[in-house]
Short mmCIF file of C-alpha atoms in Angstrom, two decimals:
data_model
loop_
_atom_site.label_atom_id
_atom_site.label_comp_id
_atom_site.label_asym_id
_atom_site.label_seq_id
_atom_site.Cartn_x
_atom_site.Cartn_y
_atom_site.Cartn_z
CA CYS A 1042 100.72 7.34 -23.49
CA THR A 1043 102.21 4.01 -24.48
CA SER A 1044 104.87 2.30 -22.35
CA ILE A 1045 106.72 -0.91 -23.17
CA VAL A 1046 109.19 -3.04 -21.23
CA ALA A 1047 110.70 -5.73 -23.46
CA GLN A 1048 113.58 -8.16 -23.28
CA ASP A 1049 115.70 -9.71 -26.00
CA ASP A 1050 116.85 -13.31 -26.39
CA ALA A 1051 119.67 -12.72 -23.93
CA GLY A 1052 117.31 -11.30 -21.31
CA LYS A 1053 118.53 -7.72 -21.79
CA LEU A 1054 115.76 -5.28 -20.89
CA TYR A 1055 114.58 -2.23 -22.80
CA HIS A 1056 112.01 0.27 -21.56
CA ALA A 1057 110.42 2.84 -23.87
CA ARG A 1058 107.47 5.17 -23.92
CA ASN A 1059 105.49 7.74 -25.85
CA LEU A 1060 104.27 10.56 -23.66
CA ASP A 1061 100.90 11.82 -24.90
CA PHE A 1062 99.37 14.82 -23.18
CA GLY A 1063 97.03 17.70 -23.92
CA LEU A 1064 93.73 16.00 -24.76
CA PHE A 1065 90.82 18.44 -24.87
CA MET A 1066 93.09 21.31 -23.83
CA GLY A 1067 92.53 23.65 -26.72
CA TRP A 1068 92.25 22.64 -30.38
CA ASP A 1069 94.06 24.76 -32.94
CA VAL A 1070 91.46 24.86 -35.72
CA LYS A 1071 93.89 26.32 -38.25
CA ASN A 1072 96.71 23.81 -37.79
CA HIS A 1073 94.60 20.87 -36.56
CA THR A 1074 96.75 20.38 -33.46
CA TRP A 1075 96.32 20.35 -29.69
CA LEU A 1076 97.43 23.69 -28.26
CA ILE A 1077 98.96 22.47 -25.00
CA THR A 1078 100.79 19.64 -26.76
CA GLU A 1079 102.38 22.14 -29.13
CA TYR A 1080 103.46 24.29 -26.20
CA LEU A 1081 104.86 21.29 -24.31
CA ARG A 1082 107.16 19.98 -27.04
CA PRO A 1083 109.70 22.85 -26.81
CA LEU A 1084 109.80 22.33 -23.04
CA VAL A 1085 111.09 18.75 -23.26
CA VAL A 1086 114.50 18.34 -21.61
CA ASN A 1087 116.69 15.48 -20.46
CA VAL A 1088 117.75 15.87 -16.85
CA ASN A 1089 120.80 14.26 -15.31
CA PHE A 1090 120.30 14.31 -11.53
CA THR A 1091 123.69 14.19 -9.82
CA ARG A 1092 124.84 13.72 -6.25
CA GLY A 1093 128.46 13.81 -5.12
CA GLY A 1094 129.48 14.50 -8.72
CA LYS A 1095 127.97 11.23 -9.94
CA THR A 1096 124.77 10.47 -11.80
CA ALA A 1097 122.06 9.43 -9.34
CA TYR A 1098 119.33 9.00 -11.96
CA LYS A 1099 118.14 10.47 -15.26
CA SER A 1100 114.76 11.65 -16.42
CA VAL A 1101 112.85 13.28 -19.23
CA ASN A 1102 111.05 16.37 -17.97
CA PHE A 1103 109.12 19.37 -19.14
CA ALA A 1104 111.07 22.43 -18.00
CA GLY A 1105 109.30 23.82 -14.94
CA TYR A 1106 107.78 20.44 -14.05
CA ILE A 1107 109.63 18.78 -11.16
CA GLY A 1108 107.84 15.43 -10.98
CA LEU A 1109 109.13 12.38 -12.79
CA LEU A 1110 107.14 10.75 -15.58
CA THR A 1111 110.04 8.94 -17.27
CA GLY A 1112 113.20 7.92 -15.45
CA ILE A 1113 116.13 5.56 -15.30
CA LYS A 1114 118.38 4.63 -12.41
CA PRO A 1115 121.39 3.06 -14.15
CA ASN A 1116 121.98 -0.60 -13.32
CA ALA A 1117 118.91 -0.64 -11.05
CA PHE A 1118 115.50 0.05 -12.63
CA THR A 1119 113.42 2.18 -15.00
CA ILE A 1120 110.00 3.76 -14.45
CA THR A 1121 107.38 5.38 -16.63
CA LEU A 1122 104.03 6.75 -15.51
CA ASN A 1123 100.90 6.61 -17.64
CA GLU A 1124 97.63 8.36 -16.88
CA ARG A 1125 94.69 6.25 -15.74
CA PHE A 1126 91.41 7.98 -16.45
CA ASN A 1127 88.90 7.66 -13.65
CA ILE A 1128 85.98 9.70 -12.38
CA ASP A 1129 87.47 9.28 -8.89
CA GLY A 1130 90.64 10.75 -10.30
CA GLY A 1131 93.35 13.14 -9.37
CA PHE A 1132 90.87 15.99 -9.00
CA VAL A 1133 89.36 14.29 -5.93
CA GLY A 1134 92.78 13.45 -4.49
CA MET A 1135 93.93 17.01 -5.03
CA LEU A 1136 90.83 18.41 -3.32
CA GLU A 1137 91.39 16.12 -0.34
CA TRP A 1138 95.02 17.22 -0.19
CA ILE A 1139 93.99 20.89 -0.29
CA MET A 1140 91.46 20.24 2.48
CA GLY A 1141 94.24 18.94 4.71
CA GLN A 1142 94.34 15.19 4.14
CA ARG A 1143 98.01 14.97 3.19
CA ASP A 1144 98.94 11.33 3.70
CA GLY A 1145 99.04 10.68 -0.06
CA HIS A 1146 101.96 11.24 -2.41
CA TRP A 1147 101.68 13.22 -5.60
CA THR A 1148 102.03 10.52 -8.25
CA SER A 1149 105.02 12.01 -10.06
CA PHE A 1150 106.72 13.07 -6.83
CA LEU A 1151 106.53 9.46 -5.66
CA THR A 1152 108.40 8.29 -8.76
CA ARG A 1153 111.14 10.84 -8.03
CA THR A 1154 111.32 9.71 -4.43
CA VAL A 1155 111.55 6.10 -5.61
CA MET A 1156 114.40 7.05 -7.95
CA ASP A 1157 116.11 8.73 -5.03
CA LYS A 1158 115.59 6.10 -2.34
CA ALA A 1159 115.18 2.70 -3.99
CA SER A 1160 118.20 0.81 -5.18
CA SER A 1161 116.61 -2.18 -6.90
CA TYR A 1162 113.61 -3.25 -8.96
CA ASP A 1163 112.08 -5.00 -5.94
CA GLU A 1164 112.41 -1.92 -3.72
CA ALA A 1165 110.92 0.27 -6.44
CA MET A 1166 108.01 -2.14 -6.91
CA SER A 1167 107.40 -2.25 -3.17
CA MET A 1168 107.14 1.54 -2.91
CA LEU A 1169 105.04 1.97 -6.04
CA THR A 1170 102.53 -0.69 -5.02
CA LYS A 1171 102.12 0.31 -1.35
CA GLU A 1172 102.26 4.08 -0.95
CA VAL A 1173 99.02 6.10 -0.93
CA ILE A 1174 98.84 8.46 -3.94
CA LEU A 1175 96.63 11.34 -5.07
CA ALA A 1176 95.57 10.06 -8.49
CA PRO A 1177 94.97 6.67 -10.12
CA VAL A 1178 97.87 5.86 -12.46
CA TYR A 1179 99.81 3.10 -14.16
CA TYR A 1180 103.41 2.68 -13.08
CA ILE A 1181 105.41 0.72 -15.63
CA VAL A 1182 108.60 -0.64 -14.10
CA GLY A 1183 111.61 -2.40 -15.60
CA GLY A 1184 114.58 -3.96 -13.83
CA VAL A 1185 117.97 -5.39 -14.75
CA LYS A 1186 117.30 -9.13 -14.59
CA SER A 1187 115.43 -11.21 -17.14
CA GLY A 1188 111.70 -11.06 -16.52
CA GLU A 1189 111.80 -7.90 -14.44
CA GLY A 1190 109.04 -5.93 -16.10
CA ALA A 1191 105.60 -5.05 -14.77
CA VAL A 1192 102.60 -2.78 -15.11
CA VAL A 1193 101.34 -1.61 -11.71
CA THR A 1194 97.73 -0.47 -11.84
CA ARG A 1195 97.10 1.89 -8.96
CA ASP A 1196 93.99 3.28 -7.38
CA ARG A 1197 94.55 6.30 -5.14
CA THR A 1198 94.59 4.29 -1.93
CA LYS A 1199 95.23 0.73 -3.01
CA LEU A 1200 96.87 -1.55 -5.53
CA ASP A 1201 94.44 -2.76 -8.17
CA ASN A 1202 96.63 -5.09 -10.20
CA VAL A 1203 100.19 -6.07 -11.10
CA MET A 1204 100.77 -7.49 -14.58
CA ALA A 1205 104.28 -8.93 -14.48
CA MET A 1206 106.17 -10.27 -17.46
CA ASN A 1207 105.70 -14.04 -17.31
CA THR A 1208 108.79 -15.35 -19.06
CA THR A 1209 108.05 -18.97 -18.16
CA ALA A 1210 104.91 -18.63 -20.26
CA GLY A 1211 106.98 -17.21 -23.11
CA GLU A 1212 106.10 -13.57 -22.54
CA TRP A 1213 108.87 -11.17 -23.53
CA TYR A 1214 107.20 -7.80 -23.08
CA VAL A 1215 104.57 -5.90 -21.11
CA LEU A 1216 102.72 -3.02 -22.70
CA GLU A 1217 100.44 -0.36 -21.25
CA THR A 1218 98.49 2.49 -22.82
CA ASN A 1219 95.83 4.18 -20.69
CA TYR A 1220 93.38 1.38 -19.95
CA ASP A 1221 93.22 -1.48 -17.46
CA ASN A 1222 94.91 -4.57 -18.88
CA TRP A 1223 92.03 -6.86 -17.84
CA THR A 1224 89.48 -4.90 -19.90
CA ASN A 1225 89.19 -4.08 -23.57
CA PRO A 1226 90.19 -0.55 -24.54
CA PRO A 1227 87.41 1.61 -26.02
CA PHE A 1228 86.92 1.23 -29.77
CA PHE A 1229 87.84 4.87 -30.33
CA ASP A 1230 91.27 4.53 -28.69
CA ASP A 1231 92.71 1.07 -29.22
CA ARG A 1232 96.42 1.88 -29.41
CA ARG A 1233 97.11 -1.26 -27.41
CA ALA A 1234 96.14 -3.58 -30.28
CA ASP A 1235 98.27 -1.65 -32.79
CA ALA A 1236 101.29 -1.56 -30.48
CA LYS A 1237 101.00 -5.27 -29.66
CA LYS A 1238 100.60 -6.15 -33.33
CA CYS A 1239 103.84 -4.32 -34.15
CA MET A 1240 105.73 -5.78 -31.16
CA ASP A 1241 104.67 -9.30 -32.17
CA TYR A 1242 105.57 -8.55 -35.78
CA SER A 1243 109.10 -7.39 -34.91
CA GLY A 1244 109.54 -10.35 -32.55
CA LYS A 1245 111.75 -11.09 -29.58
CA LYS A 1246 114.87 -11.60 -31.72
CA GLY A 1247 114.71 -8.07 -33.03
CA VAL A 1248 114.24 -6.29 -29.70
CA GLY A 1249 116.28 -3.12 -29.40
CA PHE A 1250 115.98 0.63 -29.73
CA PRO A 1251 115.34 0.51 -33.52
CA SER A 1252 112.47 -2.00 -33.35
CA ILE A 1253 110.77 -0.39 -30.34
CA PHE A 1254 111.15 3.05 -31.90
CA ASP A 1255 109.39 1.69 -35.00
CA VAL A 1256 106.48 0.49 -32.85
CA LEU A 1257 106.19 3.86 -31.12
CA SER A 1258 106.37 5.62 -34.51
CA THR A 1259 103.42 3.74 -35.99
CA LYS A 1260 100.08 5.56 -36.08
CA PRO A 1261 97.97 5.67 -33.94
CA VAL A 1262 100.54 4.67 -31.28
CA LEU A 1263 102.14 7.88 -32.47
CA ASN A 1264 99.41 10.49 -32.57
CA GLN A 1265 98.84 14.22 -32.29
CA LEU A 1266 99.18 14.14 -28.50
CA THR A 1267 102.63 12.54 -28.57
CA THR A 1268 105.19 14.99 -27.22
CA TYR A 1269 108.23 12.74 -27.00
CA THR A 1270 109.50 9.19 -27.33
CA ALA A 1271 112.00 7.97 -24.73
CA LEU A 1272 114.15 4.85 -25.06
CA MET A 1273 116.00 3.41 -22.05
CA GLN A 1274 118.44 0.54 -21.51
CA VAL A 1275 119.07 0.05 -17.83
CA ASN A 1276 122.43 -1.81 -17.83
CA ALA A 1277 124.12 0.78 -19.99
CA GLY A 1278 122.21 3.61 -18.30
CA THR A 1279 121.19 4.86 -21.73
CA LEU A 1280 118.37 7.37 -22.18
CA GLU A 1281 117.53 8.66 -25.66
CA THR A 1282 114.72 11.15 -26.19
CA TYR A 1283 113.10 12.30 -29.42
CA ILE A 1284 110.61 15.14 -29.72
CA ARG A 1285 107.86 13.84 -31.96
CA GLU A 1286 105.67 15.12 -34.72
CA CYS A 1287 102.89 13.22 -36.39
CA PRO A 1288 102.44 14.05 -40.07
CA HIS A 1289 98.91 14.31 -41.44
CA PRO A 1290 96.74 12.39 -41.62
CA CYS A 1291 97.20 11.69 -37.92
CA TYR A 1292 94.60 10.75 -35.34
CA PRO A 1293 94.04 13.35 -32.59
CA TRP A 1294 94.70 10.73 -29.82
CA GLN B 832 93.84 3.62 -43.52
CA VAL B 833 93.11 7.11 -44.81
CA LEU B 834 89.95 7.50 -42.77
CA PRO B 835 90.01 7.98 -38.98
CA PRO B 836 91.60 6.51 -36.90
CA TYR B 837 94.39 6.61 -39.54
CA THR B 838 95.96 3.27 -38.70
CA GLU B 839 98.85 2.02 -40.80
CA ASP B 840 101.15 -0.95 -41.27
CA CYS B 841 103.92 -1.37 -38.72
CA GLN B 842 106.71 1.02 -39.61
CA HIS B 843 110.33 0.08 -40.32
CA GLY B 844 113.64 1.91 -40.37
CA MET B 845 112.35 4.96 -38.53
CA TYR B 846 115.14 4.97 -35.93
CA ALA B 847 118.04 5.29 -38.36
CA ASN B 848 116.81 8.53 -39.90
CA HIS B 849 114.87 9.81 -36.86
CA ALA B 850 111.70 9.90 -38.90
CA ARG B 851 108.70 11.78 -37.52
CA CYS B 852 110.98 13.59 -35.08
CA ALA B 853 111.30 17.31 -34.51
CA GLY B 854 114.71 16.95 -32.89
CA MET B 855 116.37 15.81 -29.71
CA PRO B 856 116.03 17.81 -26.49
CA PRO B 857 118.97 19.35 -24.64
CA THR B 858 120.38 17.72 -21.51
CA PHE B 859 120.76 19.60 -18.23
CA GLU B 860 122.35 18.69 -14.93
CA VAL B 861 120.35 19.13 -11.74
CA ASN B 862 122.73 18.88 -8.82
CA LEU B 863 120.95 17.36 -5.82
CA ASP B 864 123.71 18.64 -3.53
CA GLN B 865 122.64 22.20 -4.33
CA ASP B 866 119.92 24.01 -2.43
CA PRO B 867 116.52 22.98 -3.89
CA SER B 868 115.64 26.62 -4.53
CA VAL B 869 118.46 27.03 -7.08
CA ARG B 870 119.05 23.56 -8.52
CA TRP B 871 116.65 24.06 -11.46
CA ASN B 872 118.01 27.47 -12.41
CA GLY B 873 120.05 26.17 -15.33
CA VAL B 874 117.00 24.55 -16.91
CA VAL B 875 114.77 27.58 -16.34
CA GLN B 876 117.32 30.04 -17.74
CA HIS B 877 117.40 28.13 -21.03
CA LYS B 878 113.66 27.50 -21.24
CA LYS B 879 112.21 30.62 -19.64
CA LYS B 880 110.56 31.94 -22.82
CA GLU B 881 108.91 28.58 -23.57
CA LEU B 882 107.79 28.16 -19.96
CA VAL B 883 106.21 31.61 -19.85
CA ALA B 884 104.39 30.87 -23.12
CA MET B 885 103.16 27.54 -21.77
CA ILE B 886 101.83 29.00 -18.52
CA GLY B 887 100.22 31.81 -20.49
CA GLN B 888 98.37 29.25 -22.62
CA ILE B 889 97.21 27.31 -19.55
CA LYS B 890 95.91 30.55 -18.05
CA LEU B 891 94.00 31.32 -21.25
CA LEU B 892 92.37 27.90 -21.20
CA VAL B 893 91.57 27.93 -17.49
CA GLY B 894 90.48 31.57 -17.68
CA ALA B 895 88.06 30.67 -20.46
CA ILE B 896 86.28 28.38 -17.99
CA SER B 897 86.28 31.06 -15.31
CA PRO B 898 88.62 34.02 -14.73
CA LYS B 899 88.04 33.51 -11.01
CA ILE B 900 90.12 30.32 -11.17
CA ILE B 901 93.22 32.32 -12.13
CA THR B 902 92.59 34.76 -9.30
CA ALA B 903 92.29 31.80 -6.93
CA VAL B 904 95.47 30.24 -8.32
CA ASP B 905 97.47 33.40 -7.62
CA GLN B 906 95.81 33.94 -4.24
CA TYR B 907 95.59 30.49 -2.66
CA LEU B 908 98.04 28.11 -4.35
CA PRO B 909 101.18 29.83 -2.98
CA GLU B 910 99.99 28.96 0.54
CA LEU B 911 99.79 25.31 -0.46
CA ILE B 912 103.41 25.24 -1.62
CA GLN B 913 104.45 25.44 2.02
CA LYS B 914 102.56 22.19 2.62
CA LEU B 915 104.45 20.23 -0.04
CA PRO B 916 107.09 17.76 1.17
CA GLU B 917 110.66 18.88 0.79
CA PRO B 918 112.45 19.36 -1.50
CA TYR B 919 109.50 19.86 -3.84
CA GLY B 920 108.08 23.04 -2.31
CA ALA B 921 111.43 24.80 -2.38
CA GLU B 922 112.07 23.62 -5.94
CA ILE B 923 108.76 25.09 -7.15
CA GLN B 924 109.52 28.38 -5.42
CA GLY B 925 112.98 28.39 -6.99
CA ILE B 926 111.57 27.82 -10.47
CA ALA B 927 109.04 30.61 -9.92
CA LYS B 928 111.78 33.00 -8.84
CA ALA B 929 114.06 32.08 -11.75
CA SER B 930 111.28 32.40 -14.32
CA GLY B 931 109.66 35.51 -12.88
CA LEU B 932 106.30 33.74 -12.78
CA PRO B 933 104.07 33.63 -9.67
CA ASP B 934 104.56 30.62 -7.36
CA GLY B 935 100.92 29.58 -7.78
CA GLU B 936 101.19 29.40 -11.57
CA ILE B 937 104.24 27.10 -11.41
CA LEU B 938 102.34 24.91 -8.95
CA LEU B 939 99.36 24.91 -11.33
CA PHE B 940 101.61 23.55 -14.10
CA ASN B 941 102.91 20.88 -11.73
CA ILE B 942 99.45 19.64 -10.72
CA PHE B 943 98.08 19.50 -14.27
CA TYR B 944 99.03 15.86 -14.86
CA GLU B 945 97.57 14.94 -11.48
CA ILE B 946 94.26 16.69 -12.09
CA PHE B 947 93.62 15.57 -15.65
CA THR B 948 93.25 11.90 -14.79
CA VAL B 949 89.61 12.82 -14.34
#
């Protein structure tokens, strides 16, 4: 996955992501594609959650999947969830949960609960940094005010790191793939460098759906695992989703 | 770069013509005022065929590791649904009922993202 929160010259925030999923889950030798990824793409739907006849929040879901991996609460905040690979991963948390230790939240249920209960960026950040969860993940959060953008690196039981957008230092975006921001990504999967190169190339002046879509459409940020690209603008409550395809030659991840 | 990892120059003008896209997904309303067991019915009715195909593929992959896992999924996972916080347990049961798939297999789909962080 690749998630980006960026702001333009006026401090208007944009949040976008590629959702990549299906690694090592069946390789179609004939078509050179990941099987599960191919099955997931037709399941992509936009969901408008309503309460009292009004929009409470919006998300991009796979039909049949009730957690929230990409969501926007209009005029409040945006969240995306990226996988964080770890040997002490979700498998361990799930086993503990099955064995009866149920104090932890499922990671994508927590994001839905946050969408439901929190009403501001600060409240969302508080919940996403403090609650116990079942799997290590990255929560990427955007708000409505200038500078409200952060990557929350979570261990199952504790907060590992918060990388907030430091606008006083001239930062205008935060970007997360699937590796800790304080380490170098592995040489065989350095989407971070490519995405950053393209963000820096387009520049702060050009920030908007078109420029961020271009970044997320550049290989290998776009790759054979990419199921969809979502673009969100919190003030307008806009959510645009595009089911993706990566023409050959395209890297498998 | 025509050799792996197939990097390329930063792209331009992709948004205007929706390049490298296979389309835009449909939008559904999920009414939170409705009972959790029926609120996803609209989504499932439209995507039932695709959901059944997806679960079938997951079962093939998991079954290739060990067919016993699928037996365990059908036997034990439904019990765990009762332990999920509301409204999530009822939502999973509702999706299973609307799709005609076993409760445990819908739960399996829902825990996939959680498990594969390993």
